[in-house]
Coordinates of C-alpha atoms in Angstrom, one line a residue:
X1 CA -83.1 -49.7 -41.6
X2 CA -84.2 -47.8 -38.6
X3 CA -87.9 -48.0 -37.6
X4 CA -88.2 -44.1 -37.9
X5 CA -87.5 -44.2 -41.9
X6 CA -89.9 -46.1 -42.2
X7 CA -92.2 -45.0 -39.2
X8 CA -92.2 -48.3 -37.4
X9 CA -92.3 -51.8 -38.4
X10 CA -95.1 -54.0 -38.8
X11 CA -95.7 -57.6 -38.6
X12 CA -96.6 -60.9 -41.0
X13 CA -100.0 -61.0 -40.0
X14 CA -100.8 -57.6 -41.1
X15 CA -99.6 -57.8 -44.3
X16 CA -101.7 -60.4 -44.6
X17 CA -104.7 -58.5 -43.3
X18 CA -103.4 -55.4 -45.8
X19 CA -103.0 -58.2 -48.8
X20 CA -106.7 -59.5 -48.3
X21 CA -108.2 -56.1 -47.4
X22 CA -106.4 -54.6 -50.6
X23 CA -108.0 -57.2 -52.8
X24 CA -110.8 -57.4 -51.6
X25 CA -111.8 -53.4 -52.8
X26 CA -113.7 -52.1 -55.2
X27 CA -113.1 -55.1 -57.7
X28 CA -115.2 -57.4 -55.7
X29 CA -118.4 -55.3 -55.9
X30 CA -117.7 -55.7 -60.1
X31 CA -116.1 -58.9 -60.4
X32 CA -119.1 -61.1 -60.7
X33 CA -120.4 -59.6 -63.6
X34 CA -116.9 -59.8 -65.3
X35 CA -117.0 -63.2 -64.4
X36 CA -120.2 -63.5 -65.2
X37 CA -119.9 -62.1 -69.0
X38 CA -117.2 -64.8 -70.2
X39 CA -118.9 -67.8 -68.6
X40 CA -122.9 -69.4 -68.5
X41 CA -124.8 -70.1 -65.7
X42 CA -122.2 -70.9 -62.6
X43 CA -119.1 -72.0 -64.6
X44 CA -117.1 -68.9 -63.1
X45 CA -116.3 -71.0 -60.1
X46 CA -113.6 -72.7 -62.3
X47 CA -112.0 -69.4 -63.4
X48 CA -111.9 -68.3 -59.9
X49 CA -109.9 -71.6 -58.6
X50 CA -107.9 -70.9 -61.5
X51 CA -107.3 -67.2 -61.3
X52 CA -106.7 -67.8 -57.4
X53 CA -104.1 -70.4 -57.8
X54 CA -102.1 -68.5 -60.4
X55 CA -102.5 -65.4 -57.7
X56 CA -101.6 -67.3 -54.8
X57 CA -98.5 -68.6 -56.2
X58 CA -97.8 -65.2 -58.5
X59 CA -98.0 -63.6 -55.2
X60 CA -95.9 -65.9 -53.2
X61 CA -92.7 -65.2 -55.9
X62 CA -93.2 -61.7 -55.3
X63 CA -92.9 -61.4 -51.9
X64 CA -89.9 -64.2 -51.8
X65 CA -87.8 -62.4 -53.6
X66 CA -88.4 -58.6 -51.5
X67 CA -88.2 -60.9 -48.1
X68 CA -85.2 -61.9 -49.7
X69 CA -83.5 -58.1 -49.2
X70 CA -84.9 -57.5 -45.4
X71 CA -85.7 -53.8 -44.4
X72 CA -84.3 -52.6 -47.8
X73 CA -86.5 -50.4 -50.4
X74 CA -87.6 -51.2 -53.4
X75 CA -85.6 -48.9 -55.7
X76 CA -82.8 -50.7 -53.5
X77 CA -82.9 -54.9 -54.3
X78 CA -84.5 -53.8 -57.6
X79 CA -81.2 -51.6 -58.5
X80 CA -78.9 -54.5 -56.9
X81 CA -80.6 -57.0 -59.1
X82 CA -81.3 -54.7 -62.6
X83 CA -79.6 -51.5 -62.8
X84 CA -80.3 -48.0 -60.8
X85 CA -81.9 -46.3 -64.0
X86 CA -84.0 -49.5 -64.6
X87 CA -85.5 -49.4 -61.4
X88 CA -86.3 -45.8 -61.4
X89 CA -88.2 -46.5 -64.5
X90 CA -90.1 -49.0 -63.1
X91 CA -90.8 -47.2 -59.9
X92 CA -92.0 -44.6 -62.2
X93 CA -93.9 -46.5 -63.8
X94 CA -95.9 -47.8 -60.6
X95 CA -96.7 -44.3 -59.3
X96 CA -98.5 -43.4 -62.4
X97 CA -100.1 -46.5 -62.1
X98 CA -101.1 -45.7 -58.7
X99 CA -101.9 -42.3 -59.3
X100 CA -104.4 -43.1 -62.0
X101 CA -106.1 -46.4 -59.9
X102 CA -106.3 -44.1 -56.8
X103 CA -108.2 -41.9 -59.1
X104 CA -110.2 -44.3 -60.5
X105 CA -110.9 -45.6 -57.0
X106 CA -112.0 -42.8 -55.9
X107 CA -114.3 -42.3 -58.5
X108 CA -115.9 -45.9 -58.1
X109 CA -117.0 -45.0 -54.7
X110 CA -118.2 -42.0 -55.8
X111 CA -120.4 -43.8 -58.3
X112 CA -121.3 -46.8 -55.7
X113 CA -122.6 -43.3 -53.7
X114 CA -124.5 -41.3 -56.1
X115 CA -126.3 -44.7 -57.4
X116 CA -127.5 -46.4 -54.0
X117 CA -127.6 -43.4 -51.2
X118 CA -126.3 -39.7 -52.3
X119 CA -128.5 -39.5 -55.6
X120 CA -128.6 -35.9 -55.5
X121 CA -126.0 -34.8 -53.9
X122 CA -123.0 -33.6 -56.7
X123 CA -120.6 -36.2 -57.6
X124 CA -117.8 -33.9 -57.0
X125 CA -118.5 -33.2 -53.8
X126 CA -118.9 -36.6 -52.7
X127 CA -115.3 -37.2 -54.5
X128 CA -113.9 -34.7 -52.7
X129 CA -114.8 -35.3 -49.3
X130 CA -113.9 -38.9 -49.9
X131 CA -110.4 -38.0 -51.2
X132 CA -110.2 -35.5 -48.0
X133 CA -110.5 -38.3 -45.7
X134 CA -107.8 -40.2 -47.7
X135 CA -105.6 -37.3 -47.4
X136 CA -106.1 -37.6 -44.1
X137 CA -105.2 -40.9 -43.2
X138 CA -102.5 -41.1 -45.5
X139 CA -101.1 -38.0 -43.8
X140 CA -100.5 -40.2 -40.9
X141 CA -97.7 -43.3 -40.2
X142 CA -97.0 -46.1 -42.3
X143 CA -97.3 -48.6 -39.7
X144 CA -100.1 -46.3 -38.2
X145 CA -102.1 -47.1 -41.6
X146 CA -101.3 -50.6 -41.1
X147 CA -102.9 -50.6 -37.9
X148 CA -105.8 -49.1 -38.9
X149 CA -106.6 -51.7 -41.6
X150 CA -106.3 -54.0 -38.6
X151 CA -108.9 -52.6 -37.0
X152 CA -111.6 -52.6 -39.6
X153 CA -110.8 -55.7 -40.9
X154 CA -113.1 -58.0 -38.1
X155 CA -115.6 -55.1 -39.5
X156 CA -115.2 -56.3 -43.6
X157 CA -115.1 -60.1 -42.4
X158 CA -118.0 -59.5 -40.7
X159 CA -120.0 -57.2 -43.8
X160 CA -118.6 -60.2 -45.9
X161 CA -120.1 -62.9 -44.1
X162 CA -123.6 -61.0 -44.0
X163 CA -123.2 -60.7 -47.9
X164 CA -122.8 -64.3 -48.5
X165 CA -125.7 -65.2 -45.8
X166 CA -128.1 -63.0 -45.7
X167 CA -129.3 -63.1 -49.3
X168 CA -129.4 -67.7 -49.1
X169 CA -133.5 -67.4 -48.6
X170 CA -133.2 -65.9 -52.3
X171 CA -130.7 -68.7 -53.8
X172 CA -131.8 -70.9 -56.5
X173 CA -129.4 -73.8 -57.4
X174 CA -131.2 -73.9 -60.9
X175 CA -129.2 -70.3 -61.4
X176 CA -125.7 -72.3 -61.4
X177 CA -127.1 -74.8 -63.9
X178 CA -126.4 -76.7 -66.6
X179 CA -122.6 -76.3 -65.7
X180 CA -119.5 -77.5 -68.0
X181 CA -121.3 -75.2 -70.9
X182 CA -118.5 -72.8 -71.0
X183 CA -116.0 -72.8 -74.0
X184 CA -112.0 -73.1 -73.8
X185 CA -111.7 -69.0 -74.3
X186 CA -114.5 -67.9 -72.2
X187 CA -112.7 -70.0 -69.6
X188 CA -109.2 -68.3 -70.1
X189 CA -110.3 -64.7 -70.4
X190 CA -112.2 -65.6 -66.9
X191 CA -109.4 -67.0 -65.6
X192 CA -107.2 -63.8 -67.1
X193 CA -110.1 -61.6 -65.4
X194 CA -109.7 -62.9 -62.1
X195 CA -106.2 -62.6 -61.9
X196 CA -106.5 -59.4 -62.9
X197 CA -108.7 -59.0 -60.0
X198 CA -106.1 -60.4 -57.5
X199 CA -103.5 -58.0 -58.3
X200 CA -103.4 -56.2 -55.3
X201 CA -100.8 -58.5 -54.1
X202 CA -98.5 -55.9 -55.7
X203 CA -97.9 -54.0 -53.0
X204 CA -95.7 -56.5 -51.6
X205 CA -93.1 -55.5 -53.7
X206 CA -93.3 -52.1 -51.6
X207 CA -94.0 -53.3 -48.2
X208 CA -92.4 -55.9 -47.5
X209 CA -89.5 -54.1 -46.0
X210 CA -91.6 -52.6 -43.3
X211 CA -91.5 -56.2 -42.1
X212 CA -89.0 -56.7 -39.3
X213 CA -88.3 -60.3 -39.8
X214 CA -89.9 -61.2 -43.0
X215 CA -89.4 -64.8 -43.1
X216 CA -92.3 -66.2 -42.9
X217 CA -93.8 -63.1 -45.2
X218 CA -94.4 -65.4 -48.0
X219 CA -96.5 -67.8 -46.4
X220 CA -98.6 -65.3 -44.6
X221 CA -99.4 -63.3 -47.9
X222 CA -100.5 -66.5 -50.0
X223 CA -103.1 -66.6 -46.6
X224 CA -104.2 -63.5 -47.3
X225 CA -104.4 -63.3 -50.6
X226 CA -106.4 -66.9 -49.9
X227 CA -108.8 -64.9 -48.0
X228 CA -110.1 -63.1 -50.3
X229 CA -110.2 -65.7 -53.1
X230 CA -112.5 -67.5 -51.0
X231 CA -115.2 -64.6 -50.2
X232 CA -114.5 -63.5 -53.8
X233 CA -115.8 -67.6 -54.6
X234 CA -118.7 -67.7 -52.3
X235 CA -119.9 -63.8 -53.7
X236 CA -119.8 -64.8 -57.3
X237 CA -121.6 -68.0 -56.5
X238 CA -124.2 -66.1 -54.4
X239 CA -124.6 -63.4 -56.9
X240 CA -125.4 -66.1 -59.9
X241 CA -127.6 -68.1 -57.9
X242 CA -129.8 -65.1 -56.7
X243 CA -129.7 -63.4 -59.8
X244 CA -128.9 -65.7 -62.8
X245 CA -126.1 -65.4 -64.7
X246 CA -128.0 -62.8 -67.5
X247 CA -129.1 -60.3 -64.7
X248 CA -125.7 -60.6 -62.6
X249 CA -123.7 -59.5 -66.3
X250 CA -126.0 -56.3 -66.8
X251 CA -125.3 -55.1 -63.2
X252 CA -123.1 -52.6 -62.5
X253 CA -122.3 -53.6 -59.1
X254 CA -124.2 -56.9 -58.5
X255 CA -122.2 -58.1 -54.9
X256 CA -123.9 -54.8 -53.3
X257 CA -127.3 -55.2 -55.3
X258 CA -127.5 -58.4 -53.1
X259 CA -128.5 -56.6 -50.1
X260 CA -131.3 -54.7 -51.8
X261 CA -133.1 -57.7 -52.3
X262 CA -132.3 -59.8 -48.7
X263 CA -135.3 -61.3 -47.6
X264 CA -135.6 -62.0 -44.0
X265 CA -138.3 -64.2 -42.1
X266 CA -141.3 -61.7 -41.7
X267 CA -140.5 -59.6 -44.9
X268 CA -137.7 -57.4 -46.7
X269 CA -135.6 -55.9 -44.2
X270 CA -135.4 -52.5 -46.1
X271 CA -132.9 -50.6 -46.1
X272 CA -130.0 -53.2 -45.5
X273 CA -128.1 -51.7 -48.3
X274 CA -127.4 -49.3 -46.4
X275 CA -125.4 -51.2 -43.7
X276 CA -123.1 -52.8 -46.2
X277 CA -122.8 -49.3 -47.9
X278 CA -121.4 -48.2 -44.5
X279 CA -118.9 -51.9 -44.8
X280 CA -118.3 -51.3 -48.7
X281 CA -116.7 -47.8 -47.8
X282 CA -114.3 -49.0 -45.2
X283 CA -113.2 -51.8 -47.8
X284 CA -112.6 -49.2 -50.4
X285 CA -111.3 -46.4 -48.1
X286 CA -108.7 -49.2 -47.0
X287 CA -108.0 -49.8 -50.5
X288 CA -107.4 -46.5 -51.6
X289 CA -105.6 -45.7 -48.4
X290 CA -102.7 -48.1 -49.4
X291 CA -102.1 -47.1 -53.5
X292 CA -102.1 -43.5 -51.7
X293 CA -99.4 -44.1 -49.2
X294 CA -97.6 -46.4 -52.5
X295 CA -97.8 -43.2 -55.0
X296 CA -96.1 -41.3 -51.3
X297 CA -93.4 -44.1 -50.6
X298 CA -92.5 -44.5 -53.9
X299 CA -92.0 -40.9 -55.0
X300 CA -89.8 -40.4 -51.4
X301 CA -87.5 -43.3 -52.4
X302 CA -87.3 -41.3 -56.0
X303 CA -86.9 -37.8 -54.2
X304 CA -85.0 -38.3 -51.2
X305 CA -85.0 -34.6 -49.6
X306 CA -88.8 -34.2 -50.8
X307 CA -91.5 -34.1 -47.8
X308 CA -94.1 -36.1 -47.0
X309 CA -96.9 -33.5 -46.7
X310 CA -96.2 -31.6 -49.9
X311 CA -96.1 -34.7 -52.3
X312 CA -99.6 -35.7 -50.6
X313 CA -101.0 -31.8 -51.1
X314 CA -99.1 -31.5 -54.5
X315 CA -100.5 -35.2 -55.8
X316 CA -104.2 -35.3 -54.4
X317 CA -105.4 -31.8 -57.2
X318 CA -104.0 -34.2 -59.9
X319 CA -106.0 -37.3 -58.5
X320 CA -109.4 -35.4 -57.9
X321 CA -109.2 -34.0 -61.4
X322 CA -108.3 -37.5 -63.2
X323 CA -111.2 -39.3 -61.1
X324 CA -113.8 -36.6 -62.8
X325 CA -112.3 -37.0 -66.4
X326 CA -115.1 -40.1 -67.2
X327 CA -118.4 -39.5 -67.6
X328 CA -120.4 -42.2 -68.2
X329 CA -120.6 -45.7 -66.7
X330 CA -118.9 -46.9 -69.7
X331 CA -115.7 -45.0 -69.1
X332 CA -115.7 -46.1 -66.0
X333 CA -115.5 -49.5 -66.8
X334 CA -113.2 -48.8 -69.6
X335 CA -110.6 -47.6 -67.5
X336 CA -111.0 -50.1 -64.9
X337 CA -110.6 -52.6 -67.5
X338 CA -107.4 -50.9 -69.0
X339 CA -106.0 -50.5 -65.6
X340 CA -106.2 -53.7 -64.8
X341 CA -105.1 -55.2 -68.1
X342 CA -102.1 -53.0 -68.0
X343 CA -101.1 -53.5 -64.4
X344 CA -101.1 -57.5 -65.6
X345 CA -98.7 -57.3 -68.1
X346 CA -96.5 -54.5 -66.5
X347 CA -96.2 -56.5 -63.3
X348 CA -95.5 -60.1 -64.9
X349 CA -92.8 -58.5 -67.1
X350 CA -91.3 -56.5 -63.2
X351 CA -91.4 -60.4 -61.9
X352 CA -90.3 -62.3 -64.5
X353 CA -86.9 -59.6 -64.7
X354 CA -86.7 -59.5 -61.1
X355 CA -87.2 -63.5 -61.0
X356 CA -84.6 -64.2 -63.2
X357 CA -81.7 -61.8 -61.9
X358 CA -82.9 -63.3 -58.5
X359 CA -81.7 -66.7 -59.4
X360 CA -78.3 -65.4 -60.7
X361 CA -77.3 -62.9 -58.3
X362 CA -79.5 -64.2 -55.1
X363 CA -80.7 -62.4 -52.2
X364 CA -78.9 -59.6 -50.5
X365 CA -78.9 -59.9 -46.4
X366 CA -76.6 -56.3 -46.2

């Protein structure tokens, strides 16, 4: 594959940086109080080592078998190892999924917006202008977007760190406690939650064939999705023991009510919310930037003659109108809930098929 189908290669370490950057989105800011409504006091940390060891080596079979077809497509190894009208199915099958979790992606930050900073400024407008931007950036390279994740990742490490720091002058170790109290099922559909959460490893199914030399591609995306296991670990842990596990379940987004509440020596350093607001945009732009570009890459392998530029104007109407369709909070997290759910079940069927064909017919260098 030349570079210029593909607009450039890219490397291991920044699918890493992508694999971290798109897991830790929007889901972060939410999942400790879905964590936090299967589980008592701090017990989630045991759901979350789960979770992140199922992820870690979930994503690791995912991205051996695509680094085991080098610079090919998708539609390609997956119509060498199924059948050409099985993978078009399931490529199908992933845009819509993409389409609608763009949408509701874009609607979560439009909600994250109207609730801590633009209160009266019209949801639509704030949607639109966010999905402009997108449109934008997705307008640009593949290895272009790549690069720009790059860049703001130092920024989200950073807005991360100040999240788990800033808000230990509040922590109260009696939050976490008594621990163990957790029954056998509220453990599971924790553990089944935070997998869930960790599902944007997907995209290496896609990506992976930007990588020049993806040998060591494996390795480097358990790392990333490591990453974010970790901050998604220390956030849950902060969020219970600042808040208690009752408060942290009835927030809608209790990662970014931490910084409303930081106390600093000398007083409340207001308006700090405002600073990760600024961080929790970048995450969720980045996020959004890449099931964008996957709705683009996927419908060009489908539609070989079509052009970039009109499947990004003709697909971005159909995403603003699905991400106004909900109208409560409720909705919301109905559909993030069904998205996620569905994506689960859709993409352990796609690896267990592509698994098991893998280990009869093997990887394919040509």
């Amino acid at each position: 594959m030349k570079p210029t189908q593909t607009h450039g290669f890219i490397s291991d370490r920044d699918i890493m940086i992508a694999v971290t950057s798109n897991i830790i989105g929007i889901t972060t800011l939410i999942f400790p109080r879905v964590i936090a409504q299967y589980t008592s006091a701090g017990d989630g940390w045991i759901a979350i080592l789960i979770g992140g060891i199922v992820a870690c080596i979930w994503s690791w079979v995912i991205a051996k078998i695509a680094s085991s077809f080098p610079n090919q497509s998708f539609i390609t190894y997956a119509s060498y190892l199924l059948t050409k009208p099985m993978a078009v199915i399931i490529t199908t099958l992933f845009i819509i999924h993409f389409i609608l979790v763009t949408a509701y992606q874009v609607r979560e930050v439009t909600v994250l917006a109207h609730q801590y900073l633009f209160d009266k400024t019209p949801i639509e407008v704030v949607s639109l202008l966010f999905l402009l931007v997108v449109v934008y950036g997705v307008s640009g390279s593949r290895a272009g977007i790549f690069r720009l994740i790059v860049i703001f990742f130092p920024t989200v490490i950073v807005g991360l760190l100040i999240l788990v720091v800033m808000p230990l002058g509040l922590f109260k170790t009696e939050n976490l406690l008594p621990t163990f109290q957790t029954d056998f099922q509220g453990h599971m559909k924790a553990s089944l939650s935070t997998v869930g959460t960790f599902l944007g490893f997907s995209m290496l199914l896609f990506y992976i064939e930007l990588v020049k030399e993806p040998k060591n591609t494996p390795k480097m995306a358990v790392k990333g999705v490591m990453i974010a296991v970790l901050f998604s670990f220390l956030i849950f842990l902060i969020c219970i023991g600042t808040f208690g596990n009752a408060t942290t379940r009835n927030l809608f987004f209790p990662a970014f009510d931490i910084s409303k509440t930081v106390e600093l020596p000398g007083g409340f350093f207001e308006r700090s919310d405002v600073i990760l607001f600024v961080i929790w945009t970048i995450i969720i732009f980045t996020t959004t930037l890449i099931f964008f570009d996957l709705i683009v890459l996927l419908m060009m392998m489908l539609f070989k003659n079509a052009k970039k530029m009109n499947i990004i104007l003709g697909i971005s109407p159909l995403i603003f109108l699905l991400s106004m369709l909900p109208v409560n909070y409720i909705e919301i997290t109905n559909v993030g809930r069904f998205l996620t759910n569905s994506l689960f079940i859709f993409l352990l069927i796609v690896t267990i098929l592509l698994g098991i064909t893998y280990k009869v017919k093997g990887g394919n260098q040509n």
